[in-house]
Coordinates of C-alpha atoms and ligand atoms in Angstrom, one line a residue:
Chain J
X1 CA 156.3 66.6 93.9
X2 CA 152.8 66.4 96.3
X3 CA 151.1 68.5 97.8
X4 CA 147.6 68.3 99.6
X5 CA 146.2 71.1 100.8
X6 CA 143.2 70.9 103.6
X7 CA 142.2 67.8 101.6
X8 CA 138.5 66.8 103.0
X9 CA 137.4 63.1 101.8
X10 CA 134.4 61.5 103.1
X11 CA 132.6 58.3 101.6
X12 CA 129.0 59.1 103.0
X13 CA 127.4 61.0 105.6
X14 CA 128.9 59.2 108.4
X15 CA 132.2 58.3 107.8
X16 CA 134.9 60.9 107.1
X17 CA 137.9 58.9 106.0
X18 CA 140.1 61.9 106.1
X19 CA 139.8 65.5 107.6
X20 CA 141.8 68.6 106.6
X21 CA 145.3 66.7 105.5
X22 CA 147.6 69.2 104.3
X23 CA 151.4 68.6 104.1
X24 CA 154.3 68.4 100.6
X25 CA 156.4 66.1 99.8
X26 CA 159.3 66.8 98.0
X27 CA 161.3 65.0 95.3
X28 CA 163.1 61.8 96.0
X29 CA 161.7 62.5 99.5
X30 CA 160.3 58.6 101.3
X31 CA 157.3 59.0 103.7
X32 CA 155.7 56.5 105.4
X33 CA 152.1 57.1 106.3
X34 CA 151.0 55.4 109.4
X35 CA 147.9 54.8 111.5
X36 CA 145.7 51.8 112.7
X37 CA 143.6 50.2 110.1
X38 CA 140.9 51.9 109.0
X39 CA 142.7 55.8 110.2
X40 CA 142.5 56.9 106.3
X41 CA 146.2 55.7 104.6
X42 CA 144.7 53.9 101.6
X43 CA 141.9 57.1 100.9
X44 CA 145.6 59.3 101.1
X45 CA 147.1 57.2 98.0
X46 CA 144.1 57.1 96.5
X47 CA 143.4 60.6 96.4
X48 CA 147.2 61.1 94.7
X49 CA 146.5 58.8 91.8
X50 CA 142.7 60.5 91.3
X51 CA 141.2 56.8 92.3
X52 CA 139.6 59.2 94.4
X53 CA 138.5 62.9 94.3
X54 CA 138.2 65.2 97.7
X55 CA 135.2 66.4 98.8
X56 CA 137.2 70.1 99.6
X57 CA 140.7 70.7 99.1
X58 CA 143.8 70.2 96.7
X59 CA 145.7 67.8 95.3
X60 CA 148.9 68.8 93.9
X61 CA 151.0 66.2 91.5
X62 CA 154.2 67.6 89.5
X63 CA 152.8 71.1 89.8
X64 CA 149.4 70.1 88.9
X65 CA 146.2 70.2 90.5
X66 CA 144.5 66.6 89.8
X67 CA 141.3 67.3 91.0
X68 CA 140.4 70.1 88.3
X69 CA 142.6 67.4 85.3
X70 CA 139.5 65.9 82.6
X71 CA 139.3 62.7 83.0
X72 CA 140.9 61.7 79.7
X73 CA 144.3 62.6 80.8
X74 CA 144.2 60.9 84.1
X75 CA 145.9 57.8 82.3
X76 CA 148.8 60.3 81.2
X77 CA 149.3 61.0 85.2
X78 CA 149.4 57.7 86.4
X79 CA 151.8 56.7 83.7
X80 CA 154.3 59.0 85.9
X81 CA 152.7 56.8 89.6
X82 CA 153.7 53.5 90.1
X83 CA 151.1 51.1 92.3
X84 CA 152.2 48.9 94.6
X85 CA 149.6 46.7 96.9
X86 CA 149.7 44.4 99.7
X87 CA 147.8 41.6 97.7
X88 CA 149.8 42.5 94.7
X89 CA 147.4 42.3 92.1
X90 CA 149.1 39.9 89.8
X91 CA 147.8 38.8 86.7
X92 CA 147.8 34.9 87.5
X93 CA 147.6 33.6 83.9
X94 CA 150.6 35.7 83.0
X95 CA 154.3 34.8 83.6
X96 CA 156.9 37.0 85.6
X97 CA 157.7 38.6 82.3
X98 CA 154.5 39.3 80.7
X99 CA 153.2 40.7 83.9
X100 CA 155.2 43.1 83.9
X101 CA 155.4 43.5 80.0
X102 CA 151.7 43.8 80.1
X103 CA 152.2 47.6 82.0
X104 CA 153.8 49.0 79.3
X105 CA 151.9 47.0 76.7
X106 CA 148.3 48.7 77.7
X107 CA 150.3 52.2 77.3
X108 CA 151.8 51.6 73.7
X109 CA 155.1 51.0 74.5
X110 CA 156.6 49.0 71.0
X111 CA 157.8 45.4 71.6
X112 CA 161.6 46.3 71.0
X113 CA 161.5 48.8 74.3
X114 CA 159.6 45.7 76.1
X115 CA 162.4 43.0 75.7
X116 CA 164.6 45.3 76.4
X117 CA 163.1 47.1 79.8
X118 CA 161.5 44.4 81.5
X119 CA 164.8 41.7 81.9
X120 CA 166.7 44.8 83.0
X121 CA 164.1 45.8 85.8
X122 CA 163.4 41.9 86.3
X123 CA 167.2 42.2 86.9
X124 CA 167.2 45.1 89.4
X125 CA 164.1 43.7 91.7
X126 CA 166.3 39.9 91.7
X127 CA 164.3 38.0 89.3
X128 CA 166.8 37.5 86.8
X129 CA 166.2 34.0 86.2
X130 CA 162.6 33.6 87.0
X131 CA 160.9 35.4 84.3
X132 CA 159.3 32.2 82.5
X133 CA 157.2 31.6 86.3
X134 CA 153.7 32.3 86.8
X135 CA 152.5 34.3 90.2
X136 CA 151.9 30.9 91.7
X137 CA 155.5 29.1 91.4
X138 CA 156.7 32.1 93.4
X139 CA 157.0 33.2 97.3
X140 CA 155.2 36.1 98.2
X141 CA 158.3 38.1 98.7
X142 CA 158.9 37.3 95.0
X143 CA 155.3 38.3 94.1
X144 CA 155.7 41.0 95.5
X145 CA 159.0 42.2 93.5
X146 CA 157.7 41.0 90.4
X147 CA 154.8 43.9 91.6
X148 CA 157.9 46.4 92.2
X149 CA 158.9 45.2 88.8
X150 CA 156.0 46.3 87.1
X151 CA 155.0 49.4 89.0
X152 CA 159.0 50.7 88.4
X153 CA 159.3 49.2 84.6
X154 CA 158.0 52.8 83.2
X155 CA 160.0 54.7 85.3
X156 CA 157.5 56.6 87.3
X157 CA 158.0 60.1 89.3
X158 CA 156.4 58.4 92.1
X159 CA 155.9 55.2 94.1
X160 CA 153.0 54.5 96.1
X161 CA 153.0 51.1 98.1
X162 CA 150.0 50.3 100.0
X163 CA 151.5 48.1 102.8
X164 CA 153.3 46.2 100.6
X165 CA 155.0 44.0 103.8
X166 CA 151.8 43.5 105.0
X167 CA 151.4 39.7 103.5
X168 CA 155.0 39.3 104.3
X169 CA 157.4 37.5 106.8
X170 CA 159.8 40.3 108.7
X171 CA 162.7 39.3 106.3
X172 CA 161.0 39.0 103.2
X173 CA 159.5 42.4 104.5
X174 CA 163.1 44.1 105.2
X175 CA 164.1 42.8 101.9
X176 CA 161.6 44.5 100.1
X177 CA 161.7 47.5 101.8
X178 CA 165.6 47.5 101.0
X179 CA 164.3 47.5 97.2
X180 CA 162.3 50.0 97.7
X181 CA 164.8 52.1 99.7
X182 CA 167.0 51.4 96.9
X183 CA 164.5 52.9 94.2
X184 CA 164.1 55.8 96.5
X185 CA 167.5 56.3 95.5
X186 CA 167.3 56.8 91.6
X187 CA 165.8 59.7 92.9
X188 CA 161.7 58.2 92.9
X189 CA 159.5 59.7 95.3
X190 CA 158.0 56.8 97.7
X191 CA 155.1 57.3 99.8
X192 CA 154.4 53.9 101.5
X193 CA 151.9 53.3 103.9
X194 CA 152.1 50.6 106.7
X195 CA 151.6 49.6 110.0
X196 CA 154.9 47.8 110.5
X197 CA 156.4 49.0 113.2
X198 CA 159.4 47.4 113.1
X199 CA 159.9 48.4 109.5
X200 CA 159.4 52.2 110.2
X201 CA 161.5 52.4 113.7
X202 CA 164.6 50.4 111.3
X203 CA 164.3 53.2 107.9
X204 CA 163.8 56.5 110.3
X205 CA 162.8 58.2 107.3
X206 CA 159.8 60.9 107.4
X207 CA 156.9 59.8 109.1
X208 CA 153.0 61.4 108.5
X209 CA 150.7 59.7 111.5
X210 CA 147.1 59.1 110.9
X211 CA 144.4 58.8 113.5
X212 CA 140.7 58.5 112.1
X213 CA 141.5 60.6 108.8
X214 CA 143.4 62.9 110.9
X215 CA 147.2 63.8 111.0
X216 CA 148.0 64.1 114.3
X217 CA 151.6 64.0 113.6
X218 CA 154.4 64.9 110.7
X219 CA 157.9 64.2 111.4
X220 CA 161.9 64.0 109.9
X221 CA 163.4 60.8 110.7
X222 CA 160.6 59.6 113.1
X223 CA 159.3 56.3 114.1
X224 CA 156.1 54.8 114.7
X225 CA 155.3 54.9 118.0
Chain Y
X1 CA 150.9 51.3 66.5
X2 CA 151.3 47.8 65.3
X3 CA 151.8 46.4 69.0
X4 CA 148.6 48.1 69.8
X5 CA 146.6 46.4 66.9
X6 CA 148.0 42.9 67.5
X7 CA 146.9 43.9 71.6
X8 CA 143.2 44.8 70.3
X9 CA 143.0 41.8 68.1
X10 CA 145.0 39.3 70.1
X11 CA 142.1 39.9 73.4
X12 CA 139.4 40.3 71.3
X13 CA 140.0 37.0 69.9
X14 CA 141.0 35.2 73.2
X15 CA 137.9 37.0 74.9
X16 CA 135.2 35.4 72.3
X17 CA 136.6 32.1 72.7
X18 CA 136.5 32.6 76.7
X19 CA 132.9 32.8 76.4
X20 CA 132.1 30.5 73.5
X21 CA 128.4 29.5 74.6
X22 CA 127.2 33.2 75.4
X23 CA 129.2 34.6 71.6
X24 CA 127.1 31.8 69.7
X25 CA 123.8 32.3 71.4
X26 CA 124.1 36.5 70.7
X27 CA 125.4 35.4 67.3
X28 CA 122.5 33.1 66.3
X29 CA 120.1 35.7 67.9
X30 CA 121.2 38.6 66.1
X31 CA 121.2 36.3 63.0
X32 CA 117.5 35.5 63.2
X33 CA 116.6 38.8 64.1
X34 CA 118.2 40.0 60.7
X35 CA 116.9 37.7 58.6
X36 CA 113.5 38.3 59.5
X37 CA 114.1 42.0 58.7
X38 CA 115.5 41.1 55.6
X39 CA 112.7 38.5 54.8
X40 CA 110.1 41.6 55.6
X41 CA 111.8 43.6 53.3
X42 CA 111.7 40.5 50.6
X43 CA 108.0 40.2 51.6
X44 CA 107.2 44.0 51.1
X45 CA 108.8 44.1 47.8
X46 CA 107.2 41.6 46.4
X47 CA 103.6 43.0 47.0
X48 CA 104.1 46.1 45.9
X49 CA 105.8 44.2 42.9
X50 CA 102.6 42.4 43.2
X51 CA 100.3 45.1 43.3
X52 CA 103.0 48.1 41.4
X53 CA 100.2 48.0 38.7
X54 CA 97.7 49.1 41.2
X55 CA 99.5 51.4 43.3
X56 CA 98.1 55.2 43.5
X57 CA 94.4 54.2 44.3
X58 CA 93.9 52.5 40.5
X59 CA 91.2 51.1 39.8
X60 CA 90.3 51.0 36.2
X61 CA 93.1 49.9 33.6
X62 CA 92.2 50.7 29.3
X63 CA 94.6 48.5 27.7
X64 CA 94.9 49.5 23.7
X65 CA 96.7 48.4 21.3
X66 CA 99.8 48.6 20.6
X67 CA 99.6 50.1 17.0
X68 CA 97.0 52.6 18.2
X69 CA 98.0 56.1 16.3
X70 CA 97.9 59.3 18.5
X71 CA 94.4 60.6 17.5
X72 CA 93.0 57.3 18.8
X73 CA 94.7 57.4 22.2
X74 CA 93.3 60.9 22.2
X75 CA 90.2 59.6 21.5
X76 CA 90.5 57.5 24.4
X77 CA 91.5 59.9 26.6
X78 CA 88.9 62.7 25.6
X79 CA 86.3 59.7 26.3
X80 CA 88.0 59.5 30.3
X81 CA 87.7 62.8 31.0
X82 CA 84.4 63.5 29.9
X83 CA 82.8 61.9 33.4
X84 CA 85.2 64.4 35.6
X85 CA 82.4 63.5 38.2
X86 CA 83.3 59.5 38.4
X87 CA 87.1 59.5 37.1
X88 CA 89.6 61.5 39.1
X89 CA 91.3 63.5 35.7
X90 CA 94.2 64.9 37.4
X91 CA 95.4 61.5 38.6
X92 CA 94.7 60.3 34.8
X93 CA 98.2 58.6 33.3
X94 CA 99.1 57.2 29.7
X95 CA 101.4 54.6 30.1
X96 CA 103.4 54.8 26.0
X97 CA 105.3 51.3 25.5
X98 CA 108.5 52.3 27.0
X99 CA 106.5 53.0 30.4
X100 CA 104.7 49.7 30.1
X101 CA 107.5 47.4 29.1
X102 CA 109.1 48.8 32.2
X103 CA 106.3 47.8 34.6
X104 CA 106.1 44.9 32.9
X105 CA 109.7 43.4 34.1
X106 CA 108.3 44.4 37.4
X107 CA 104.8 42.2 36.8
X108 CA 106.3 39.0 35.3
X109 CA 109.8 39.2 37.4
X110 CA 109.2 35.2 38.4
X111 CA 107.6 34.8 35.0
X112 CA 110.9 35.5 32.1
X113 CA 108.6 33.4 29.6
X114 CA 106.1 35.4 29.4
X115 CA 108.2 38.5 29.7
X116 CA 109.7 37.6 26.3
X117 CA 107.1 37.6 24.7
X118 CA 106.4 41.2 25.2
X119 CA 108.0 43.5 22.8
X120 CA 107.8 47.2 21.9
X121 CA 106.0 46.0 18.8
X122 CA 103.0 44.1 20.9
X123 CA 103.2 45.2 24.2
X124 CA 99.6 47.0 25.0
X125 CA 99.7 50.9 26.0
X126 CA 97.9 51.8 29.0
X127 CA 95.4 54.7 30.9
X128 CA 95.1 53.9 34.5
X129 CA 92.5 55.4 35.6
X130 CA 91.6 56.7 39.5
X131 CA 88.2 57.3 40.3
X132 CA 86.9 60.4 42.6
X133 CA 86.2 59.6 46.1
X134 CA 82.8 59.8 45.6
X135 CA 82.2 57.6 42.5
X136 CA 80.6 54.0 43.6
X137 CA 81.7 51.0 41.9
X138 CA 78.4 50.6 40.0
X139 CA 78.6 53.9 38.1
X140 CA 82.8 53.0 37.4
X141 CA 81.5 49.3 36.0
X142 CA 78.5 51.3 34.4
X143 CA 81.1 53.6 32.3
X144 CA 83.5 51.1 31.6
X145 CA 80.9 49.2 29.1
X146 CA 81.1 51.8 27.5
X147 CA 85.0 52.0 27.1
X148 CA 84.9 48.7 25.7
X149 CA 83.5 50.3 22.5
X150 CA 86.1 52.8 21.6
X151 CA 88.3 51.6 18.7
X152 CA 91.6 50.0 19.7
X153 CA 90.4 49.3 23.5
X154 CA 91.7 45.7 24.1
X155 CA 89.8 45.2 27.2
X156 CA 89.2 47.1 30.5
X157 CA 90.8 45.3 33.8
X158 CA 89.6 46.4 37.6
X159 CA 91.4 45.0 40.1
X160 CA 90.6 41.0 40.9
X161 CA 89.4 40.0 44.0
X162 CA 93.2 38.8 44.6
X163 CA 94.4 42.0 44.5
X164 CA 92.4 43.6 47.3
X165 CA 93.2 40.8 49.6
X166 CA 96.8 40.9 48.8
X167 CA 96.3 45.5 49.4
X168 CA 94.9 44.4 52.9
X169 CA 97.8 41.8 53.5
X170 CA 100.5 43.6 52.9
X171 CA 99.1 46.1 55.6
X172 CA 98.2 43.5 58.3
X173 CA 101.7 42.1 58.0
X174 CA 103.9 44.6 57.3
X175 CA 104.0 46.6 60.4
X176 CA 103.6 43.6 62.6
X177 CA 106.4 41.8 60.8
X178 CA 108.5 45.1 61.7
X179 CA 107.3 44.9 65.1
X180 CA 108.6 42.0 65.6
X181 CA 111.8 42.6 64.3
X182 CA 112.2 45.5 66.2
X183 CA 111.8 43.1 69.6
X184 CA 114.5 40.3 68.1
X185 CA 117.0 42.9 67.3
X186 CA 116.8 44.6 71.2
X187 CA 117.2 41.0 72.4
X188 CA 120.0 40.8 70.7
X189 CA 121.4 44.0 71.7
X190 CA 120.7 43.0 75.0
X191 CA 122.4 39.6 74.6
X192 CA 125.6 41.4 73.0
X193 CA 125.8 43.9 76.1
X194 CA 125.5 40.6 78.4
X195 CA 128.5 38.8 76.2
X196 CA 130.3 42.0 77.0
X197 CA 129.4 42.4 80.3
X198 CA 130.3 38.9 81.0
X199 CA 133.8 39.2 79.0
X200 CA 134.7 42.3 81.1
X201 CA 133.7 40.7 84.1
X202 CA 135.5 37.7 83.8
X203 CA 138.6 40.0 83.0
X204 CA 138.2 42.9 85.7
X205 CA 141.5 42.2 87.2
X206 CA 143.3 43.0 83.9
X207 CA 140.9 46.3 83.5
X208 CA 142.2 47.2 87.1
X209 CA 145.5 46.9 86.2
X210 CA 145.5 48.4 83.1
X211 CA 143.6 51.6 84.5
X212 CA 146.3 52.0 87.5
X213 CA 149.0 51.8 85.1
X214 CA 147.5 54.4 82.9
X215 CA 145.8 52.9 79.8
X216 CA 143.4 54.8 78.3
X217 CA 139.9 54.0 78.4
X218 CA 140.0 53.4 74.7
X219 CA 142.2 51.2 74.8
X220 CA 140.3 49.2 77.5
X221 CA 136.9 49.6 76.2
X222 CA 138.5 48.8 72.1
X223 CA 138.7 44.7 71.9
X224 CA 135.7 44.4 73.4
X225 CA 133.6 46.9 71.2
X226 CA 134.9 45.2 68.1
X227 CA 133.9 42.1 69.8
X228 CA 130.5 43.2 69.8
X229 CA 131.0 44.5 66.5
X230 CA 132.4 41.4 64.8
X231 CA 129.4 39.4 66.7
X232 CA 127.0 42.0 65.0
X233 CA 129.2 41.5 61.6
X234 CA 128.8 38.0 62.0
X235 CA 125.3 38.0 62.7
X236 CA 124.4 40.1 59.5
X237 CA 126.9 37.7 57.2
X238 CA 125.1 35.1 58.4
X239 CA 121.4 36.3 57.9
X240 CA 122.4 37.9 54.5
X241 CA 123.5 34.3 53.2
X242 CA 120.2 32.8 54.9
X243 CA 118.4 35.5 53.2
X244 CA 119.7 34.9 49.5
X245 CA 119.3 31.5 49.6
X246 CA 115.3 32.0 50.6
X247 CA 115.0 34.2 47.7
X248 CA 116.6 32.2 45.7
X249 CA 114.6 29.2 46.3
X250 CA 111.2 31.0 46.8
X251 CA 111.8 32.8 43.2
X252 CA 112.4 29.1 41.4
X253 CA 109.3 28.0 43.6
X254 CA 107.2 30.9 41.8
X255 CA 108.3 30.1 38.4
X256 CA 106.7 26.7 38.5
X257 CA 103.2 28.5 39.8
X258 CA 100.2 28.0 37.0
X259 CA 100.2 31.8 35.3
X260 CA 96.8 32.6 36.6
X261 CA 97.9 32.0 40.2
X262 CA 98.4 35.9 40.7
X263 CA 101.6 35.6 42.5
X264 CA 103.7 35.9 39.3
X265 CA 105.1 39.4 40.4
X266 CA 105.3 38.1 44.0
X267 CA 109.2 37.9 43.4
X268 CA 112.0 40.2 44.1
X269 CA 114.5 40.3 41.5
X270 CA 117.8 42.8 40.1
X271 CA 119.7 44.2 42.8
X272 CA 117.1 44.7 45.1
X273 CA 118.8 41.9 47.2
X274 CA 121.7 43.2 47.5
X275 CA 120.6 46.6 48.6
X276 CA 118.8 44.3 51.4
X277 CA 122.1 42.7 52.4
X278 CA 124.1 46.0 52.6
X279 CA 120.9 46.9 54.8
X280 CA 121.2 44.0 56.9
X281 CA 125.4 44.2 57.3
X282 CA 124.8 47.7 58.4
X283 CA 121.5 46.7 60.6
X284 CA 123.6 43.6 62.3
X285 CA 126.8 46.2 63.0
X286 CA 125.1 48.7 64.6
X287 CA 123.4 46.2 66.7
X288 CA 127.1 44.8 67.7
X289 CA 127.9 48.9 68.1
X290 CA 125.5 49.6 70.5
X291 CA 125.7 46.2 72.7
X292 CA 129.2 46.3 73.3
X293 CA 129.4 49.9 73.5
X294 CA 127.1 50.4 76.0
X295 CA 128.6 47.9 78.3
X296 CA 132.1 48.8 77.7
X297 CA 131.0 51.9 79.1
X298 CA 129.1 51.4 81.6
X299 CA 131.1 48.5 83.0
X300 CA 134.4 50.2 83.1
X301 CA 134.7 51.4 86.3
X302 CA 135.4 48.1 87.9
Ligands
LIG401 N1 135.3 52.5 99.1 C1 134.9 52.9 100.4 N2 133.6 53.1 100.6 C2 133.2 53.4 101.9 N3 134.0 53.6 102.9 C3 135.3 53.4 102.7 C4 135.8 53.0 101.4 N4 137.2 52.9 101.5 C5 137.5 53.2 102.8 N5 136.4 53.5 103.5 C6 136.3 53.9 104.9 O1 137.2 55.0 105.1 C7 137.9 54.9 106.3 C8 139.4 54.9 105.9 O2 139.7 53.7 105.2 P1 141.1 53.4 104.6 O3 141.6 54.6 103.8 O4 141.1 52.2 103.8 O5 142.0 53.2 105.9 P2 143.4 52.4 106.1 O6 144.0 52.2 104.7 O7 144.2 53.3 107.0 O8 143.0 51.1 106.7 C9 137.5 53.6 106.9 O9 136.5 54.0 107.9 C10 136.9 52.8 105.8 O10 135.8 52.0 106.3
LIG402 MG1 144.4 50.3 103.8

């Protein structure tokens, strides 16, 4: 489903933000990309959803290289790439259900596949009854499943969360994790980075270490270390 | 396709009233802008109205009357072109009545009285006559004595005094006039792409979140370019009305002006007006165009 291949990325002269990163990651597969702050895990996502473009290298999405894709069908890729962010990016003058409305609003979706996707994804992040709230009469775990919500409303190929427990409490954390695990399911690819220990040691699912843009360690079922 | 229309329409609507104080300041610039380009071309139109009767470096007019048979316009004529050394005979023209009745809507436009009065059955034929480069006004006033005695000459005109101020006027003010417009209308593209600027500023967390859920950049960059548009739209409407209504009362000002005053063709008239409007319109949406396009573009990547 990914697939880097001695992916180079460096902001300027000095700073190399990642160094030769190569690895695949199949279907339905869940990595969690870990590494102190500032070792390169945000440039990785980045780089998958062409936020970002390599300075040498590869990036492979659904069999296609993104790197060499124009520039008008970028949008048509990250229809298929859900987002998901520690500060969760909320629209704050929008309620629960027109934040997440508003995803497949911008893409053309017609209003008769709206009210009838978003109470049913609403529904499966636990926010059934909560979709008349704004962002601010909600707790962050909530936020942050109302940003699960929206990411997941189209049905993507692929999740990436960007420390997405990082704002959280440890059981709000675990909860969300358990969503996400639970997307992972349906058969969505998740590549989540974080420096959560706990969180990583508890999942033991497929673990790619960074250490100052450099992977310095891949591993089935690992932990963090 | 619908949901995508009522989207555009919905933020571009919310958007302008966002940023009320910024939309009326680029609105009442580009207003004033295009009225002053309109009220140029109202002002160049009504000297060479003005001065149509003079235009083509004439500077000698034999008026002759109107039942004149054809041997004695020839006469006429052969008279003209026997000084090829002091009247230009190439540039040599014979208005008949039909030509002159024409020109004569043009020189009493703000003067319909008058106008009526002139009928194929009175109205005076004309030759206008341009002299050689060389030939001074003395020998021109010297030869056109002599005009004056040819049967069926009314009179011989040369241009008044009036006139050549007016010739020199129209050049001093006409460029500057455009000059000036030209400066208005970049201010108010500049004040457009700032209204745009501002609106996509004020609205960059949407844009984010629209680009990493894969709207296109159309679709971003749409509400905000009609914005601009509609502001440009708005604008010309506006300058148009402003425009009509100056004509208006200018060309009921000029109908009350004594006959001799010399600005009885200083009027524009027929659909001139309107061809001015469509001008400005087009003027005030391309103005909106280019504003909001070039900050939609260039402010995308928030
Ligand atoms: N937009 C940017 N411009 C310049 N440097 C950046 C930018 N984003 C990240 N970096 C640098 O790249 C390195 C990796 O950053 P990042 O990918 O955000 O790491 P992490 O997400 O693991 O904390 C850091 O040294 C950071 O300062
Ligand atoms: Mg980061």
């Amino acid at each position: 489903m990914i697939k880097l291949e001695n992916v180079t990325k460096s902001y300027s002269t000095e700073v190399t933000a990642l160094r030769d990163a190569s690895f695949d990651v199949a279907k339905a597969e869940f990595v969690f990309l870990v590494g102190p702050s500032g070792s390169g895990k945000s440039t990785l996502l980045r780089l998958m959803n062409r936020q970002e473009k390599p300075e040498k290298g590869a990036v492979w999405v659904a069999g296609r290289n993104i790197n060499d894709m124009p520039d008008t069908k970028v949008p048509h890729l990250r229809r298929n790439i859900g987002n998901i962010f520690q500060d969760y990016k909320l629209l704050s003058n929008k309620t629960v259900f027109e934040n997440v409305a508003f995803a497949l609003e911008v893409i053309g979706r017609p209003k008769h596949v709206i009210r009838q996707q978003v109470p049913a994804v609403l529904d499966l992040v636990g926010l059934a009854g909560k979709q008349e709230r704004f962002p601010h009469q909600l707790s962050g775990g909530e936020q942050q499943r109302v940003s699960i919500a929206r990411a997941f409303v189209n049905r993507p190929l692929i999740l990436l969360a960007d420390e997405p427990t990082g704002n959280l409490d440890p059981t709000t954390g675990e909860g969300i994790m358990r969503l996400l695990d639970r997307i992972n399911k349906t058969g969505t690819t998740v590549v989540m980075a974080t420096h959560d220990q706990r969180i990583v040691n508890m999942m033991r699912k497929r673990v790619i270490q960074l250490d100052r843009g450099i992977i310095v360690r891949d591993q089935a079922r690992g932990v963090y270390e | 396709m619908f949901s995508r229309l009522s989207y555009t329409f919905r933020e571009m609507w919310a958007s302008l009233r966002r940023n009320l104080t910024l939309t009326v300041a680029a609105v009442i610039t580009s207003s004033v802008s295009l009225l002053l380009f309109g009220l140029t071309l109202l002002i160049q139109r009504g000297f060479d109205n003005q001065l149509s009767q003079w235009s083509g470096g004439v500077e000698l007019i034999v008026y002759i009357e109107n039942d004149a048979s054809p041997e004695q316009i020839e006469l006429v004529r052969g008279a003209l072109e026997k000084t090829p050394d002091v009247i230009d005979t190439s540039k040599l023209e014979y208005l008949d009545i039909a030509q002159s009745l024409v020109e004569a809507q043009r020189l009493f436009a703000g003067d319909p009285e008058t106008l009526q009065l002139l009928t194929e059955k009175n109205i005076p034929t004309q030759f206008k006559v341009v002299p050689t480069p060389d030939a001074t006004p003395e020998l021109l006033t010297q030869l056109a004595l002599g005009f004056d005695e040819l049967p069926k000459v009314i009179q011989v005109a040369f241009p008044s005094d009036q006139i050549e101020v007016l010739a020199t006027l129209r050049g001093f003010i006409g460029l500057r006039l455009y000059l000036i417009t030209g400066f208005l209308l970049l201010s108010a593209v500049l004040l457009i792409w700032n209204t745009i600027r501002t609106a996509m500023f004020a609205r960059r967390r949407e844009i984010e979140v629209m680009k990493l859920v894969g709207a296109t950049n159309w679709f971003i960059r749409l509400p905000f370019m009609l914005e601009g548009l509609l502001q440009g739209l708005v604008g010309g409407v506006v300058a148009s009305g402003a425009m009509l209504l100056f004509n208006a009362n200018w060309t009921s000002g000029v109908k009350k002006f004594p006959s001799e005053s010399g600005f009885g063709a200083f009027v524009v008239t027929g659909s001139y007006p309107m061809w001015i409007v469509f001008w400005i319109v087009v003027l005030g949406m391309l103005v909106g165009a280019i504003g909001s396009g070039t900050a939609a573009s260039r402010f995308l990547d928030v």
